[in-house]
Tab-separated table of C-alpha atoms and ligand atoms in Angstrom:
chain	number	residue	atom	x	y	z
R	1	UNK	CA	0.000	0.000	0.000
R	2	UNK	CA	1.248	3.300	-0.964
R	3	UNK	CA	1.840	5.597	2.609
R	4	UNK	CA	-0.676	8.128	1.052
R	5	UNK	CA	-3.729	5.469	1.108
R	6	UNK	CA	-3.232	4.943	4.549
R	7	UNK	CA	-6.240	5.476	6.575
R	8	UNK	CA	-5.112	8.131	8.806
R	9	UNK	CA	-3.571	10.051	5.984
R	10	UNK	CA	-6.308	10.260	4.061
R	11	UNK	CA	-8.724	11.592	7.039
R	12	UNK	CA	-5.486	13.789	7.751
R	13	UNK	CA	-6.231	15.239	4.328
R	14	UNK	CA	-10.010	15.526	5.088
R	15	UNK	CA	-10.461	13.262	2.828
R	16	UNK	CA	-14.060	11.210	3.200
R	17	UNK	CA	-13.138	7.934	4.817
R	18	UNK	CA	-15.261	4.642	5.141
R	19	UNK	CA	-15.089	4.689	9.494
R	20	UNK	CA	-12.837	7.246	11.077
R	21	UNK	CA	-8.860	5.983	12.230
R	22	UNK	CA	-8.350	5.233	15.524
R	23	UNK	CA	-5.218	5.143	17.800
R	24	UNK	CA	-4.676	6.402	21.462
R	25	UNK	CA	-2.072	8.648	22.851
R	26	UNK	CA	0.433	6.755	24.527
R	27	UNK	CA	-1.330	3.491	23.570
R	28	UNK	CA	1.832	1.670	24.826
R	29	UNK	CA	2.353	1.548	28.391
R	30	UNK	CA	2.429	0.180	31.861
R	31	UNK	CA	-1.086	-0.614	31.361
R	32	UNK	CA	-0.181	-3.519	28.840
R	33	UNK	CA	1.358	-6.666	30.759
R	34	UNK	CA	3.509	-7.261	27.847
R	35	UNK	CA	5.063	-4.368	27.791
R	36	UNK	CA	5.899	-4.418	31.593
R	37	UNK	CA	7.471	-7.761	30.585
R	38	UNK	CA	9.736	-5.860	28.151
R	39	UNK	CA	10.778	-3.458	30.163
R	40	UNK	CA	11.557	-5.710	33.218
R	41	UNK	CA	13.984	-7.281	30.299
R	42	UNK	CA	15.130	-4.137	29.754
R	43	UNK	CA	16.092	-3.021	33.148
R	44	UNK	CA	14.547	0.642	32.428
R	45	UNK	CA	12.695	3.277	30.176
R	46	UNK	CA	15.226	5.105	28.731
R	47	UNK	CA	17.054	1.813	28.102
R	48	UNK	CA	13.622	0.647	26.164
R	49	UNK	CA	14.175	3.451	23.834
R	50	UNK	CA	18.135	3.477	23.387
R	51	UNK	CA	17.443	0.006	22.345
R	52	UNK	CA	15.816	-0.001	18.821
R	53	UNK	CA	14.432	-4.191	19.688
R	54	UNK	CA	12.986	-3.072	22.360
R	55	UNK	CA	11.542	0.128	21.107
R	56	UNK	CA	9.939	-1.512	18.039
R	57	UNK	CA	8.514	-4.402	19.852
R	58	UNK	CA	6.672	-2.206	22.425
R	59	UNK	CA	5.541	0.251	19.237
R	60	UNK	CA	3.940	-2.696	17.926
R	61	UNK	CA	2.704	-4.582	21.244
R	62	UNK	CA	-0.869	-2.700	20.803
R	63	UNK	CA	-1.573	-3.322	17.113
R	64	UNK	CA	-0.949	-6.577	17.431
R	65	UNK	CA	-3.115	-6.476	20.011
R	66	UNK	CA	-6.060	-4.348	19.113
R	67	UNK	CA	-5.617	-3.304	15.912
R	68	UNK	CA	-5.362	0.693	15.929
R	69	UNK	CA	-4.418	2.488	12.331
R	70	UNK	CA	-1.089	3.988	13.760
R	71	UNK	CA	1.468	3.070	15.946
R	72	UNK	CA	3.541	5.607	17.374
R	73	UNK	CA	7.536	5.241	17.820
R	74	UNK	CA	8.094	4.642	21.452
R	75	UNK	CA	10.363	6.882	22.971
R	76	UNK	CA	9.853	10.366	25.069
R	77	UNK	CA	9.420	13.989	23.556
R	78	UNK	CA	12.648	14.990	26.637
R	79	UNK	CA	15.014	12.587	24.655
R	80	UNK	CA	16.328	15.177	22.370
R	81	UNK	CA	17.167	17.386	25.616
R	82	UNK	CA	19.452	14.677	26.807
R	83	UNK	CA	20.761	14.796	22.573
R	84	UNK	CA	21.032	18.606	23.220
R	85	UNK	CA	23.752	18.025	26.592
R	86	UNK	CA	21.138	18.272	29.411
R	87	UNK	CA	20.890	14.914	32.239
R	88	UNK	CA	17.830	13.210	31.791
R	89	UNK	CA	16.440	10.670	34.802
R	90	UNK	CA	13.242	8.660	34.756
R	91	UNK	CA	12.147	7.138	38.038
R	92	UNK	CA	8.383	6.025	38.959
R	93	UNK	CA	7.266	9.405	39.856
R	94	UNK	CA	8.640	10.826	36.149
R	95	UNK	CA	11.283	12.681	34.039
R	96	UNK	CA	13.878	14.785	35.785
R	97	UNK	CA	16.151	16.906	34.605
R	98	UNK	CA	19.023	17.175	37.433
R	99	UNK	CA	20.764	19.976	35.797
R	100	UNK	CA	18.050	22.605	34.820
R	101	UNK	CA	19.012	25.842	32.979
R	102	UNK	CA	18.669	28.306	35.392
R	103	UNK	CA	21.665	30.743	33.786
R	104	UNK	CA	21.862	32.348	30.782
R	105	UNK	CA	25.630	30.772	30.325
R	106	UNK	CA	23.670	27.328	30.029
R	107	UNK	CA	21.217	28.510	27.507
R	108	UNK	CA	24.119	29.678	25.727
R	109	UNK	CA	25.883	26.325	26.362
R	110	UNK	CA	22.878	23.882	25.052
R	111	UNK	CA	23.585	22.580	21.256
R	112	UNK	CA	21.405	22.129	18.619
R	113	UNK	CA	22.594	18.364	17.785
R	114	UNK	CA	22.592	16.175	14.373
R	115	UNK	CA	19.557	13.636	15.592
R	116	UNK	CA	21.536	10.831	12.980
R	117	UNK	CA	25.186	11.224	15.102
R	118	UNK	CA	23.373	11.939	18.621
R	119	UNK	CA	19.945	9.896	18.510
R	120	UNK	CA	20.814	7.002	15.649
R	121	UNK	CA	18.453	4.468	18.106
R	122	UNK	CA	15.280	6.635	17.134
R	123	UNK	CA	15.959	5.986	13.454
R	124	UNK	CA	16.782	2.160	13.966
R	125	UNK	CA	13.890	1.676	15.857
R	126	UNK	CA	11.297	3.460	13.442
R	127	UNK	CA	12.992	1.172	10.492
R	128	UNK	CA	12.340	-1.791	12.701
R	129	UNK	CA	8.772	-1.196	13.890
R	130	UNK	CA	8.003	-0.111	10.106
R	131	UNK	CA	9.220	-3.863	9.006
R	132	UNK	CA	7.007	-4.939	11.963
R	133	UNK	CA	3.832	-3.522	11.046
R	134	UNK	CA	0.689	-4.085	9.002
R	135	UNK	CA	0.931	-2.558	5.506
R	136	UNK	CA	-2.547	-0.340	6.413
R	137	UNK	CA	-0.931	0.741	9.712
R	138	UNK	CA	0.166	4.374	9.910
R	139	UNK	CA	3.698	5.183	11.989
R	140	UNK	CA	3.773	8.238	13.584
R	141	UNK	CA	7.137	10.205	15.077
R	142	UNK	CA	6.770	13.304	17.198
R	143	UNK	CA	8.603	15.711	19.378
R	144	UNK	CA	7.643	17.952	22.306
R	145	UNK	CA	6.805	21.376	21.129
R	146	UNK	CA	9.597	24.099	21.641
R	147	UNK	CA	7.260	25.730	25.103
R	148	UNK	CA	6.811	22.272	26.725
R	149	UNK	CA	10.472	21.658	25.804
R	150	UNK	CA	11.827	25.184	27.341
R	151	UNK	CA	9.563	24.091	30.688
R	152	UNK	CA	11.308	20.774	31.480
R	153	UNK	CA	14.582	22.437	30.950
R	154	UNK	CA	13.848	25.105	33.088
R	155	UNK	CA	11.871	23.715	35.539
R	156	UNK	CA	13.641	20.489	35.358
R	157	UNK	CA	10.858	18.092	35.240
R	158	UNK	CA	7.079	18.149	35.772
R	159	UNK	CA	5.848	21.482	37.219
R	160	UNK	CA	2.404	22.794	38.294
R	161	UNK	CA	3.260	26.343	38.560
R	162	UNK	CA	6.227	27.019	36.318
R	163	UNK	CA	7.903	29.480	38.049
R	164	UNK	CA	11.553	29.762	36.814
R	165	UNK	CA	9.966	29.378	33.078
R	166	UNK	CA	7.353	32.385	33.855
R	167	UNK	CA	10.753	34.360	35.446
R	168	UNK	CA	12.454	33.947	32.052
R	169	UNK	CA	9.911	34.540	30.170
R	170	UNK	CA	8.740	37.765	31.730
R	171	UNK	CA	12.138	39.026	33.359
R	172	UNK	CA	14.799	38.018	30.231
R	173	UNK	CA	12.776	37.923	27.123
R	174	UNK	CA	15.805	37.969	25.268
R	175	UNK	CA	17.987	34.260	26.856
R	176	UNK	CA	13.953	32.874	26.694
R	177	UNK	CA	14.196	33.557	22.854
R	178	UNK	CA	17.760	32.315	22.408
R	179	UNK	CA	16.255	28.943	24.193
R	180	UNK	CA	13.027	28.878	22.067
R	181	UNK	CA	15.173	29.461	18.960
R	182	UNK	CA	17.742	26.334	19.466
R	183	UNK	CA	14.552	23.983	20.691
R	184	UNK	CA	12.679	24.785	17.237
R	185	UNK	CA	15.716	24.022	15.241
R	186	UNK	CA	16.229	20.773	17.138
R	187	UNK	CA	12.450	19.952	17.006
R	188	UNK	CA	12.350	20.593	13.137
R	189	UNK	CA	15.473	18.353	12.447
R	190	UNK	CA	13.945	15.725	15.088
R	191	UNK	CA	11.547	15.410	12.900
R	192	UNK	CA	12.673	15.554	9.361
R	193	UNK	CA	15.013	12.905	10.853
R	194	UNK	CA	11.715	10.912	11.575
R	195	UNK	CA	10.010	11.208	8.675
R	196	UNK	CA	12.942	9.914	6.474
R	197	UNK	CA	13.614	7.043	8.770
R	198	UNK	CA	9.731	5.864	7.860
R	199	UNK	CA	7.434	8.009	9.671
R	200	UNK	CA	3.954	9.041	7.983
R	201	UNK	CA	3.636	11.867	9.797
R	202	UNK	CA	4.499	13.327	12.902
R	203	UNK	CA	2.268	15.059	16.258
R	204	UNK	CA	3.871	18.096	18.041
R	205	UNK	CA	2.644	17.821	22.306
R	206	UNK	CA	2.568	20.697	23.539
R	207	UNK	CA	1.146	19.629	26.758
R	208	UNK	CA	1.584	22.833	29.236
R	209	UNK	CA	0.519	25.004	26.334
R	210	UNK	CA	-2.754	25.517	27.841
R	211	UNK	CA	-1.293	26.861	31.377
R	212	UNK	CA	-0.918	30.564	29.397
R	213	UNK	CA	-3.706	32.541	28.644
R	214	UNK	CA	-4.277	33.647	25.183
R	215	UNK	CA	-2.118	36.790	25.357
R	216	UNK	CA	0.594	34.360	26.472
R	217	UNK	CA	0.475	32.006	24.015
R	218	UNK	CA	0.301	33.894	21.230
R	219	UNK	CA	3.253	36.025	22.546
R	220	UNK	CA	5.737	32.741	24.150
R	221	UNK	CA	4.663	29.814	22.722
R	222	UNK	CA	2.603	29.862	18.877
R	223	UNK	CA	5.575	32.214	17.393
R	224	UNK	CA	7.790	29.231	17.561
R	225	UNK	CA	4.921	26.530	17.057
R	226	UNK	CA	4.178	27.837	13.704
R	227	UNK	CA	8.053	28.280	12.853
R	228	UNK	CA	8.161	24.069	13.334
R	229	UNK	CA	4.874	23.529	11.508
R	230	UNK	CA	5.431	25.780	8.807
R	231	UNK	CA	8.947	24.090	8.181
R	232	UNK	CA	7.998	20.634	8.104
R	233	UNK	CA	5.311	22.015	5.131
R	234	UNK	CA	5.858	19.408	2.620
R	235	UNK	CA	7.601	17.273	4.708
R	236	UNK	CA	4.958	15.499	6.287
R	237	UNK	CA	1.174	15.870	7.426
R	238	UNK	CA	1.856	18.046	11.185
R	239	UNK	CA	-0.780	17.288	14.057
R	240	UNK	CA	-0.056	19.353	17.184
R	241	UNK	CA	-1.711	18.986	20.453
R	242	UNK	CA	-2.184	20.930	23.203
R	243	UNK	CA	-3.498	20.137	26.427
R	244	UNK	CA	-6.373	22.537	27.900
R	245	UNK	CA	-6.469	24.786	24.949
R	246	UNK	CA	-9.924	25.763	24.488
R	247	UNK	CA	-9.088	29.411	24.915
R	248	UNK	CA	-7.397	29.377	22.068
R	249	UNK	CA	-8.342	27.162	19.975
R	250	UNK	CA	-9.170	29.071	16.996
R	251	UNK	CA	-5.375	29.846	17.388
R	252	UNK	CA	-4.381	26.651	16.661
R	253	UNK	CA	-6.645	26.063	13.947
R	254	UNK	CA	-4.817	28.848	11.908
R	255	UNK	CA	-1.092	27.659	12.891
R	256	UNK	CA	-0.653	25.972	9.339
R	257	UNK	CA	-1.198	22.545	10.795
R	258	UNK	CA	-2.838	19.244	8.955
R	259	UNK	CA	-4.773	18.382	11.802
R	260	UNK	CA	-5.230	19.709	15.941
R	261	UNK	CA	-5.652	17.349	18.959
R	262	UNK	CA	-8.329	18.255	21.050
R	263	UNK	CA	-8.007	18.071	24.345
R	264	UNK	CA	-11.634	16.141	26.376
R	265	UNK	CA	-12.914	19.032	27.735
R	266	UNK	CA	-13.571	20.508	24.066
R	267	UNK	CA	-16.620	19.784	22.392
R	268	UNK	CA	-15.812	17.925	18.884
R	269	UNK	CA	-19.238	19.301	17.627
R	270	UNK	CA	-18.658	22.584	18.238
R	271	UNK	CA	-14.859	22.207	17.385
R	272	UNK	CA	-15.545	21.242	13.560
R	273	UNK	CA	-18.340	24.060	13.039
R	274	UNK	CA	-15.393	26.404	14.449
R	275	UNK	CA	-12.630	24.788	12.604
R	276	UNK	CA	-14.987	25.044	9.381
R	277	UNK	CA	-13.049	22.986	7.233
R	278	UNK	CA	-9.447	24.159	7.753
R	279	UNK	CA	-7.713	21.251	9.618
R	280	UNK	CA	-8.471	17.859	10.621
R	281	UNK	CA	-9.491	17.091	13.933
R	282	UNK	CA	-8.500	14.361	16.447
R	283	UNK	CA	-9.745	13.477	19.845
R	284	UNK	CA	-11.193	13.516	22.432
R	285	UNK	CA	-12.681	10.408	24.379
R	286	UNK	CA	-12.042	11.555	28.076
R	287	UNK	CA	-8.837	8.959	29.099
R	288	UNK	CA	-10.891	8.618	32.603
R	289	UNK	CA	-14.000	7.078	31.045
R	290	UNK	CA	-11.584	3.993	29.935
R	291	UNK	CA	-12.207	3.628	33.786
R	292	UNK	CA	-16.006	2.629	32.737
R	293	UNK	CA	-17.027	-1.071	32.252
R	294	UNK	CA	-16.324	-2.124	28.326
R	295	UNK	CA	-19.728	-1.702	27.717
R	296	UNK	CA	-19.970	1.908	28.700
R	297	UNK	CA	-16.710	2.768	26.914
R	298	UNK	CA	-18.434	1.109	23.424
R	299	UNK	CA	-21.626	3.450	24.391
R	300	UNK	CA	-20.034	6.387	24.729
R	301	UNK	CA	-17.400	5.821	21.792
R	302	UNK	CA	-20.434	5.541	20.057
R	303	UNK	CA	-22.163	8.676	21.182
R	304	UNK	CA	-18.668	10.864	20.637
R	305	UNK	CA	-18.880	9.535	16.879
R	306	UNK	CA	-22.591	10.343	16.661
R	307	UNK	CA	-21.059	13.962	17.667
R	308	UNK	CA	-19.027	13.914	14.641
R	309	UNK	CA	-21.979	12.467	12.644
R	310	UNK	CA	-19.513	10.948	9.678
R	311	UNK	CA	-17.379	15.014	8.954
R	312	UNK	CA	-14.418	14.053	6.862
R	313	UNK	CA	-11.123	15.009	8.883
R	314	UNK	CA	-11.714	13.041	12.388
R	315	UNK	CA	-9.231	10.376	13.792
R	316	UNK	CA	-10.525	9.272	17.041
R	317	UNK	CA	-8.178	9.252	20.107
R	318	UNK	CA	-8.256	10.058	23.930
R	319	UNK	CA	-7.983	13.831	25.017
R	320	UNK	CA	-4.828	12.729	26.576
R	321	UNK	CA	-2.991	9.721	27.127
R	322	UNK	CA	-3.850	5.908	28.601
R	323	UNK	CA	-3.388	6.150	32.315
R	324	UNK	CA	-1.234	2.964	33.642
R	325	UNK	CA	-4.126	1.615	35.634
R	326	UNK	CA	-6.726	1.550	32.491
R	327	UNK	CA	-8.118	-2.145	32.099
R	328	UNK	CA	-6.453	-3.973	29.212
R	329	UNK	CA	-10.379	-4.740	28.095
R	330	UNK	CA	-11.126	-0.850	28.078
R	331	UNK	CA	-8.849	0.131	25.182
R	332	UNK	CA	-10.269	-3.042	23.257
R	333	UNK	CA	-13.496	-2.094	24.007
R	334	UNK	CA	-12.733	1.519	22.453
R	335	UNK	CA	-11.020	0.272	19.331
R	336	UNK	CA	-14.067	-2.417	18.257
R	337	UNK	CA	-16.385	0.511	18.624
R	338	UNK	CA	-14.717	2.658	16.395
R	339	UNK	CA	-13.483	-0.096	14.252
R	340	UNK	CA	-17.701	-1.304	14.149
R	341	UNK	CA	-18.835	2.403	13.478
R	342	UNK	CA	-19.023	2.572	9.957
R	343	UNK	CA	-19.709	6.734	8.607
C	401	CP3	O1	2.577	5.282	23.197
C	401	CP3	C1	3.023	6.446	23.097
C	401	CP3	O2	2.305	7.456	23.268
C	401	CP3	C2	4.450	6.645	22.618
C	401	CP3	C3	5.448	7.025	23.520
C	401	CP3	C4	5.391	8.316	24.334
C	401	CP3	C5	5.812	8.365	25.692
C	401	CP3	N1	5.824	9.657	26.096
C	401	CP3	C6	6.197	7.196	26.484
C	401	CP3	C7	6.227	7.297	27.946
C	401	CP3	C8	5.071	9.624	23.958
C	401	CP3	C9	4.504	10.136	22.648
C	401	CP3	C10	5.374	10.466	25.088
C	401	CP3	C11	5.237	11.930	25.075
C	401	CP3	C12	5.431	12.682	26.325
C	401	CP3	N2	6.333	12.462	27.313
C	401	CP3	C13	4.727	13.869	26.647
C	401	CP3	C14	3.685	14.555	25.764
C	401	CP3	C15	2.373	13.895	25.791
C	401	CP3	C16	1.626	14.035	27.086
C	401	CP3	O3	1.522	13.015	27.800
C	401	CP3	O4	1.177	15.140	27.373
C	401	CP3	C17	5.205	14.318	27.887
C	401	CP3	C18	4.733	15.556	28.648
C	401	CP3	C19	6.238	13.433	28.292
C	401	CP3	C20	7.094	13.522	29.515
C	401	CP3	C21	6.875	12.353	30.394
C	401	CP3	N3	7.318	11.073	30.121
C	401	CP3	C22	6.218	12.326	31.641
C	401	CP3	C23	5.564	13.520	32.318
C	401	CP3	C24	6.278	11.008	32.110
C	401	CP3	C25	5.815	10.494	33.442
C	401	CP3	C26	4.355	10.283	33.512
C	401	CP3	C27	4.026	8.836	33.314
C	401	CP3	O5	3.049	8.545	32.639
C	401	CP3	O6	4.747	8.012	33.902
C	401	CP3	C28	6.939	10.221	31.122
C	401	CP3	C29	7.197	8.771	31.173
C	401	CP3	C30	6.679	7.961	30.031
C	401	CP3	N4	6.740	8.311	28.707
C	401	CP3	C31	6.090	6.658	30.134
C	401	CP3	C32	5.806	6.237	28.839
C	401	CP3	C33	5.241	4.911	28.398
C	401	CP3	C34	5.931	5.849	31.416
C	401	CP3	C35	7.308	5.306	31.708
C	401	CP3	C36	7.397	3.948	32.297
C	401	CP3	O7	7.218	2.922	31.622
C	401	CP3	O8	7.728	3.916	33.490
C-alpha cells in the first residue's frame, strides 16, 4: 500500500473515509502486561528506547493487540534534551532533569545536535517497527513542542506552577528567545530525521501550552509553534496537540497545521463548526471514562462519533494519554467501537 492510502492520511487530508482511524495517545504503556514484561527485560525506560528491539517491539505490542491504524515510535518527547547536553532521569514518579538551565551561560551552552550522530536508536527503531507492522498501519514520530520543551529544561521536570519558566519569560525575554530558537531548530530536524527514517507523519505535544492565557500564548509559545509547523510544510502531514487549549483554539486552527488534537474538555461538535473545514481534527474520548465497564466505553465511543456524525477530517483518540491503571479490556473495548462504526 502506498503511505498516502493509509487510513489516517487520508482523514489527515479531510479526505471522506469509510469509518474514522483510531489510535490512542500513549497506547503503549504500563497498562499492557507485555510491555511491563519488556521493560523488566530491559532493566529501564530510557534503556527501552536506546534500544531499537525493544523500542519496536513495544511500538507494535498494541496493534498486534487491538488493531489501531497507527502506531507511534516509542520513545519520550525529553530525549532530544538529553541529545542537546542536558541529564535526563526517569524514576516512577517521572522525568527529571538534574541539571536545569537556570543561567543564561547554560542557555548559551545547550547545542542544537545532528539527531543521525546523537539519537541514531530513534531511526533504527522506526525502520524496525516499520518492518514490523501491518501494511494499512500508519507510523507516527513526534517531538515535544519548543514551550513544553523550554519548561522541562527550566523547571527540570514536571511542574504545576512554572515558576523559573514564567521568570524567564517575563524578566529576560531575550535568553527565553535564544532557548526557544535552538529547541525549534532541534524539534524541526527531530523530525525531518523521523520522517525519512519511515514516519507518515508526525504530532507536536505541547502539553503545558494551555497553562498561558491567550495573550501568552500567542506572545511565548505559537511564534515558535508555527516556525516548526510551517517548516515541516511538505515534509509530512503536522498534528499538534495541546493540552487545555480551548481558549485558544481558533489559534491553533490557523497555525498551518494538517490536523489539531483536542483536548476532552472541548466539544468535537462545536470544534468542527469552528474549525470550518481548515484542519483535521482528532480526539477527544475523556482517558478517565476507559475507567467505565467495556460496555460503557463502546456506548459512549459511540455517542462521541454520533457527535461527529460521519465530517471528513476526524481520527478518534483520547484527550490525553492511557493512564497505567486503564483495564487492558477498556482500550479493546474503544477500538471495536470505532473499528464497528461505519460513517
Ligand atoms: O505510546 C506512546 O504514546 C508513545 C510514547 C510516548 C511516551 N511519552 C512514552 C512514555 C510519547 C509520545 C510520550 C510523550 C510525552 N512524554 C509527553 C507529551 C504527551 C503528554 O503526555 O502530554 C510528555 C509531557 C512526556 C514527559 C513524560 N514522560 C512524563 C511527564 C512522564 C511520566 C508520567 C508517566 O506517565 O509516567 C513520562 C514517562 C513515560 N513516557 C512513560 C511512557 C510509556 C511511562 C514510563 C514507564 O514505563 O515507566
Amino acid at each position: 500500500m502506498k503511505r498516502e492510502d493509509r487510513l489516517l492520511l487520508r482523514a489527515l487530508r479531510r479526505e471522506k473515509t469509510e469509518r474514522a482511524p483510531v489510535w490512542l495517545m500513549r497506547q503503549a504503556g504500563r497498562y499492557l502486561p507485555e510491555y511491563r514484561a519488556v521493560r523488566a527485560e530491559a532493566g529501564g525506560f530510557m534503556e527501552m528506547i536506546r534500544e531499537p528491539r525493544f523500542a519496536a517491539e513495544v511500538t507494535i505490542q498494541p496493534i498486534r493487540r487491538y488493531g489501531m491504524d497507527a502506531a507511534i515510535l516509542f520513545s519520550d518527547i525529553l530525549v532530544p534534551l538529553e541529545a542537546m547536553g542536558m541529564k535526563l532521569l526517569f524514576d516512577d514518579h517521572g522525568p527529571s532533569l538534574p541539571e536545569p538551565l537556570r543561567q543564561r551561560s547554560a542557555i548559551d551552552a545547550l547545542a542544537v545536535v545532528d539527531p543521525q550522530a546523537t539519537m541514531p536508536f530513534v531511526g533504527e527503531a522506526l525502520r524496525l517497527t516499520r518492518a514490523g507492522l501491518p501494511d494499512e498501519t500508519a507510523l507516527l514520530g513526534f517531538c515535544g513542542a519548543p514551550f513544553t520543551l523550554a519548561s522541562y529544561a527550566i523547571e527540570g521536570g514536571t511542574s504545576k506552577q512554572f515558576s523559573y519558566l514564567r521568570k524567564l519569560m517575563y524578566r529576560d525575554f531575550e535568553s527565553f528567545a535564544l532557548l526557544m530558537d535552538k529547541l525549534a531548530a532541534q524539534v524541526t530536524s527531530h523530525m525531518r530525521y523521523q520522517v525519512e527514517c519511515g514516519a507518515d507523519a508526525v504530532v507536536l505535544f505541547d502539553t503545558w501550552a494551555g497553562s498561558l492565557t491567550r495573550t501568552d500564548y500567542l506572545r511565548y509559545a505559537a511564534p515558535w509553534t508555527r516556525r516548526v509547523v510551517r517548516d515541516l510544510a511538505g515534509v509530512a502531514p503536522r498534528v499538534i496537540f495541546a493540552g487545555e487549549s480551548d481558549h485558544f483554539l481558533d489559534d491553533l486552527f490557523e497555525m498551518g497545521a494538517d490536523g489539531v488534537a483536542l483536548d476532552h474538555r472541548t466539544s468535537i461538535g462545536r470544534a468542527f463548526e469552528r474549525s470550518k473545514g481548515r484542519v483535521a481534527l482528532q480526539g477527544n474520548f475523556d482517558p478517565a471514562c476507559l475507567f467505565a465497564s467495556p460496555e460503557e466505553v463502546q456506548r459512549r465511543t459511540h455517542a462521541l462519533l454520533d457527535e461527529v456524525a460521519g465530517r471528513p477530517g476526524h481520527v478518534l483518540n483520547l484527550g490525553h494519554g492511557v493512564m497505567k491503571d486503564t483495564d487492558p479490556e477498556c482500550v479493546g473495548a474503544f477500538v471495536r467501537a470505532a473499528k464497528e462504526r461505519v460513517s
